[in-house]
mmCIF file of C-alpha atoms in Angstrom:
data_model
loop_
_atom_site.group_PDB
_atom_site.id
_atom_site.type_symbol
_atom_site.label_atom_id
_atom_site.label_comp_id
_atom_site.label_asym_id
_atom_site.label_seq_id
_atom_site.Cartn_x
_atom_site.Cartn_y
_atom_site.Cartn_z
ATOM 1 C CA MET A 1 104.304 -17.509 -140.075
ATOM 2 C CA LYS A 2 103.186 -19.493 -136.899
ATOM 3 C CA SER A 3 99.833 -19.877 -138.915
ATOM 4 C CA MET A 4 101.384 -20.948 -141.804
ATOM 5 C CA LEU A 5 103.008 -24.271 -140.106
ATOM 6 C CA PHE A 6 100.183 -24.682 -139.038
ATOM 7 C CA ALA A 7 98.412 -25.225 -141.830
ATOM 8 C CA LEU A 8 100.616 -27.008 -143.003
ATOM 9 C CA CYS A 9 100.474 -29.649 -140.047
ATOM 10 C CA LEU A 10 97.108 -30.239 -140.486
ATOM 11 C CA LEU A 11 97.550 -30.671 -144.044
ATOM 12 C CA PHE A 12 99.578 -33.251 -143.608
ATOM 13 C CA THR A 13 97.846 -35.003 -140.434
ATOM 14 C CA GLY A 14 94.779 -35.033 -142.579
ATOM 15 C CA ALA A 15 96.448 -37.286 -145.643
ATOM 16 C CA SER A 16 97.419 -39.660 -143.067
ATOM 17 C CA HIS A 17 95.534 -42.824 -143.970
ATOM 18 C CA ALA A 18 94.941 -45.976 -141.824
ATOM 19 C CA ALA A 19 95.120 -49.351 -142.686
ATOM 20 C CA LEU A 20 91.679 -51.544 -141.985
ATOM 21 C CA ILE A 21 91.450 -55.072 -140.373
ATOM 22 C CA GLN A 22 87.948 -56.192 -140.684
ATOM 23 C CA LEU A 23 86.259 -59.413 -139.863
ATOM 24 C CA ASN A 24 83.775 -60.514 -142.533
ATOM 25 C CA ALA A 25 81.625 -62.833 -143.029
ATOM 26 C CA ASP A 26 79.531 -65.119 -146.058
ATOM 27 C CA ARG A 27 76.372 -64.196 -144.438
ATOM 28 C CA SER A 28 74.454 -62.223 -141.694
ATOM 29 C CA ASP A 29 71.985 -64.947 -140.790
ATOM 30 C CA TYR A 30 73.009 -68.357 -139.580
ATOM 31 C CA GLN A 31 70.801 -71.408 -137.841
ATOM 32 C CA VAL A 32 71.857 -73.869 -135.132
ATOM 33 C CA GLY A 33 73.979 -76.288 -136.147
ATOM 34 C CA ASP A 34 75.027 -73.567 -139.249
ATOM 35 C CA ILE A 35 79.085 -73.759 -140.050
ATOM 36 C CA ILE A 36 80.016 -69.702 -139.597
ATOM 37 C CA THR A 37 83.061 -69.101 -142.000
ATOM 38 C CA VAL A 38 85.016 -65.799 -141.238
ATOM 39 C CA THR A 39 87.804 -64.010 -142.679
ATOM 40 C CA LEU A 40 89.697 -61.750 -141.145
ATOM 41 C CA SER A 41 91.656 -59.300 -144.006
ATOM 42 C CA MET A 42 93.925 -56.084 -143.620
ATOM 43 C CA SER A 43 92.841 -53.200 -147.072
ATOM 44 C CA ASP A 44 93.462 -49.979 -147.626
ATOM 45 C CA LEU A 45 97.245 -50.753 -147.442
ATOM 46 C CA THR A 46 99.060 -47.828 -148.758
ATOM 47 C CA GLU A 47 102.700 -50.151 -148.450
ATOM 48 C CA THR A 48 103.989 -53.248 -148.134
ATOM 49 C CA MET A 49 102.934 -54.874 -144.504
ATOM 50 C CA GLY A 50 105.402 -56.413 -142.061
ATOM 51 C CA GLY A 51 103.781 -58.293 -140.015
ATOM 52 C CA PHE A 52 100.155 -57.816 -137.888
ATOM 53 C CA TRP A 53 98.460 -59.208 -134.421
ATOM 54 C CA ALA A 54 95.502 -59.234 -133.238
ATOM 55 C CA GLU A 55 93.169 -60.776 -130.387
ATOM 56 C CA VAL A 56 89.666 -62.229 -132.065
ATOM 57 C CA LEU A 57 87.216 -62.433 -129.291
ATOM 58 C CA TYR A 58 83.896 -64.628 -129.650
ATOM 59 C CA PRO A 59 80.603 -65.626 -127.241
ATOM 60 C CA THR A 60 81.478 -68.707 -126.030
ATOM 61 C CA SER A 61 77.815 -69.163 -125.612
ATOM 62 C CA ALA A 62 76.802 -68.856 -128.747
ATOM 63 C CA VAL A 63 79.347 -70.024 -131.248
ATOM 64 C CA SER A 64 82.551 -72.445 -130.773
ATOM 65 C CA LEU A 65 85.848 -71.982 -132.173
ATOM 66 C CA LEU A 66 86.569 -75.203 -134.784
ATOM 67 C CA ASN A 67 89.738 -74.453 -136.202
ATOM 68 C CA TRP A 68 91.583 -71.376 -138.183
ATOM 69 C CA GLN A 69 94.182 -70.563 -140.805
ATOM 70 C CA PHE A 70 96.732 -68.575 -140.885
ATOM 71 C CA GLY A 71 96.236 -66.327 -144.513
ATOM 72 C CA SER A 72 99.984 -66.266 -146.739
ATOM 73 C CA GLY A 73 100.288 -62.198 -147.089
ATOM 74 C CA PHE A 74 103.804 -62.255 -145.031
ATOM 75 C CA ASP A 75 105.240 -65.568 -146.891
ATOM 76 C CA ASP A 76 107.705 -65.175 -149.470
ATOM 77 C CA GLY A 77 108.046 -68.610 -150.049
ATOM 78 C CA PHE A 78 110.401 -69.946 -147.525
ATOM 79 C CA GLY A 79 107.471 -69.413 -145.149
ATOM 80 C CA SER A 80 106.559 -66.791 -141.711
ATOM 81 C CA ASN A 81 106.665 -66.319 -138.211
ATOM 82 C CA GLN A 82 103.135 -67.450 -136.955
ATOM 83 C CA PHE A 83 101.996 -67.713 -133.611
ATOM 84 C CA ASP A 84 98.652 -68.431 -132.545
ATOM 85 C CA GLU A 85 97.023 -69.160 -128.738
ATOM 86 C CA HIS A 86 93.820 -69.815 -128.126
ATOM 87 C CA ASN A 87 91.852 -70.335 -124.868
ATOM 88 C CA ALA A 88 88.592 -71.942 -124.797
ATOM 89 C CA LEU A 89 87.185 -70.450 -122.454
ATOM 90 C CA VAL A 90 86.458 -67.012 -122.338
ATOM 91 C CA GLY A 91 86.769 -67.282 -126.562
ATOM 92 C CA ALA A 92 90.216 -65.327 -127.072
ATOM 93 C CA LEU A 93 92.116 -66.385 -130.126
ATOM 94 C CA PHE A 94 95.080 -64.258 -130.268
ATOM 95 C CA LEU A 95 96.809 -64.686 -133.828
ATOM 96 C CA SER A 96 100.687 -63.186 -135.451
ATOM 97 C CA ASP A 97 101.992 -63.603 -138.063
ATOM 98 C CA TYR A 98 105.513 -62.149 -139.059
ATOM 99 C CA ALA A 99 107.383 -62.012 -142.368
ATOM 100 C CA ASP A 100 110.884 -63.378 -142.267
ATOM 101 C CA LEU A 101 114.122 -61.439 -141.439
ATOM 102 C CA PHE A 102 115.256 -62.011 -145.209
ATOM 103 C CA ALA A 103 111.893 -62.294 -146.804
ATOM 104 C CA ASP A 104 111.971 -61.050 -150.903
ATOM 105 C CA GLU A 105 110.000 -57.595 -150.426
ATOM 106 C CA MET A 106 108.875 -57.283 -154.445
ATOM 107 C CA ILE A 107 107.067 -61.307 -153.467
ATOM 108 C CA LEU A 108 105.337 -59.707 -150.013
ATOM 109 C CA ALA A 109 104.420 -56.418 -152.047
ATOM 110 C CA THR A 110 103.012 -58.538 -155.166
ATOM 111 C CA GLN A 111 100.829 -61.227 -152.906
ATOM 112 C CA GLN A 112 99.163 -58.256 -150.402
ATOM 113 C CA GLY A 113 98.273 -55.271 -153.184
ATOM 114 C CA ARG A 114 95.801 -53.230 -152.267
ATOM 115 C CA SER A 115 94.337 -56.031 -149.485
ATOM 116 C CA PHE A 116 94.927 -59.450 -148.203
ATOM 117 C CA GLU A 117 93.833 -62.433 -145.935
ATOM 118 C CA LEU A 118 94.971 -62.343 -143.184
ATOM 119 C CA ALA A 119 93.304 -65.069 -141.717
ATOM 120 C CA THR A 120 90.756 -67.324 -141.834
ATOM 121 C CA PHE A 121 87.794 -69.400 -139.137
ATOM 122 C CA SER A 122 85.843 -71.715 -138.942
ATOM 123 C CA PHE A 123 83.144 -71.280 -135.767
ATOM 124 C CA LEU A 124 79.088 -73.891 -134.780
ATOM 125 C CA ALA A 125 76.331 -72.233 -133.832
ATOM 126 C CA GLY A 126 75.006 -73.073 -131.033
ATOM 127 C CA GLN A 127 72.474 -71.100 -129.591
ATOM 128 C CA VAL A 128 69.816 -68.136 -130.561
ATOM 129 C CA GLY A 129 71.231 -64.657 -130.552
ATOM 130 C CA ASP A 130 72.678 -61.670 -131.955
ATOM 131 C CA VAL A 131 76.476 -62.747 -131.910
ATOM 132 C CA LEU A 132 79.174 -60.180 -132.042
ATOM 133 C CA ILE A 133 82.686 -61.865 -133.319
ATOM 134 C CA SER A 134 85.507 -58.496 -132.953
ATOM 135 C CA LEU A 135 88.714 -57.404 -132.129
ATOM 136 C CA ASN A 136 89.870 -56.165 -128.445
ATOM 137 C CA PHE A 137 90.814 -53.063 -129.355
ATOM 138 C CA MET A 138 93.665 -53.064 -126.699
ATOM 139 C CA ASN A 139 95.681 -55.767 -129.004
ATOM 140 C CA PHE A 140 95.921 -55.220 -131.995
ATOM 141 C CA GLY A 141 97.754 -53.922 -134.508
ATOM 142 C CA ALA A 142 100.566 -54.206 -138.208
ATOM 143 C CA VAL A 143 103.757 -53.186 -138.267
ATOM 144 C CA ASN A 144 104.918 -52.479 -142.495
ATOM 145 C CA PHE A 145 107.764 -53.832 -144.518
ATOM 146 C CA ALA A 146 110.118 -52.046 -142.277
ATOM 147 C CA ASN A 147 109.049 -52.265 -139.206
ATOM 148 C CA ASP A 148 107.529 -49.035 -138.111
ATOM 149 C CA PHE A 149 104.287 -49.582 -136.826
ATOM 150 C CA VAL A 150 101.380 -48.383 -138.985
ATOM 151 C CA ASP A 151 97.631 -46.628 -138.151
ATOM 152 C CA VAL A 152 95.663 -49.513 -137.726
ATOM 153 C CA SER A 153 91.413 -48.907 -137.568
ATOM 154 C CA ALA A 154 89.422 -52.006 -136.881
ATOM 155 C CA THR A 155 85.894 -53.065 -137.820
ATOM 156 C CA ASP A 156 83.640 -56.014 -135.767
ATOM 157 C CA LEU A 157 80.868 -58.655 -137.079
ATOM 158 C CA ASN A 158 77.582 -58.914 -135.971
ATOM 159 C CA LEU A 159 75.682 -62.176 -136.796
ATOM 160 C CA THR A 160 72.547 -63.337 -136.039
ATOM 161 C CA ILE A 161 71.608 -67.191 -134.494
ATOM 162 C CA THR A 162 68.297 -68.035 -135.577
ATOM 163 C CA ALA A 163 66.535 -71.411 -134.771
ATOM 164 C CA ALA A 164 67.186 -74.224 -137.264
ATOM 165 C CA GLN A 165 64.264 -74.954 -139.605
ATOM 166 C CA VAL A 166 62.352 -78.166 -138.662
ATOM 167 C CA PRO A 167 60.735 -79.029 -142.285
ATOM 168 C CA ALA A 168 56.888 -79.929 -142.306
ATOM 169 C CA PRO A 169 55.691 -83.169 -143.401
ATOM 170 C CA ALA A 170 54.238 -82.819 -147.371
ATOM 171 C CA SER A 171 50.153 -82.628 -147.293
ATOM 172 C CA ALA A 172 50.582 -85.625 -149.446
ATOM 173 C CA LEU A 173 51.703 -87.401 -146.824
ATOM 174 C CA LEU A 174 49.432 -86.602 -144.088
ATOM 175 C CA MET A 175 46.367 -87.339 -146.545
ATOM 176 C CA LEU A 176 47.352 -90.450 -147.771
ATOM 177 C CA ALA A 177 48.178 -91.392 -143.928
ATOM 178 C CA GLY A 178 45.265 -90.663 -143.096
ATOM 179 C CA LEU A 179 43.302 -92.713 -145.624
ATOM 180 C CA GLY A 180 45.508 -95.670 -144.821
ATOM 181 C CA LEU A 181 44.167 -95.511 -141.142
ATOM 182 C CA LEU A 182 40.211 -95.435 -142.646
ATOM 183 C CA TYR A 183 41.208 -98.619 -144.469
ATOM 184 C CA ARG A 184 42.807 -100.302 -141.562
ATOM 185 C CA ARG A 185 39.805 -99.597 -139.140
ATOM 186 C CA ARG A 186 37.169 -100.612 -141.652
ATOM 187 C CA TYR A 187 38.692 -103.199 -143.100
ATOM 188 C CA GLY A 188 41.640 -104.431 -140.625
ATOM 189 C CA LYS A 189 38.717 -106.027 -138.596
#
């Protein structure tokens, strides 16, 4: 009997499914001076979500945060409870967004589907090198619509910033400049 209970517990434990909070960018390679747009999203949903919290960490030596905007996944048309706190000195942005206490679950379920956008960020690429934009593993999570904690995993974002390419002048322009100098030298006196 004990082995049968153990097998059932093992079966149901393996069947649990975690939501995924992930950071995505439109590409992975940028040049100094480029604007980097990053999306924080939640996917692999099996139930309607009621809220999330996350602390996004970024290297202040390589990128600077320009702005951020919350998604609309927790807004049923009457608003949601959003909070943000930015610490530019250490490169940390804390975000939380919760559905209103009287939100319509059907509207939220339709908006969220199996995945939805939590927030969008814009960074300015400032220094050459590899950049890691990550979630603080001690400070992120989510709750479902019934306000129960949801098992959540997270992925980080790796980017590469390279030096801005300086366009080389056209060969014909160089040749014309050289011919102009020769003409001036010969007939300029």
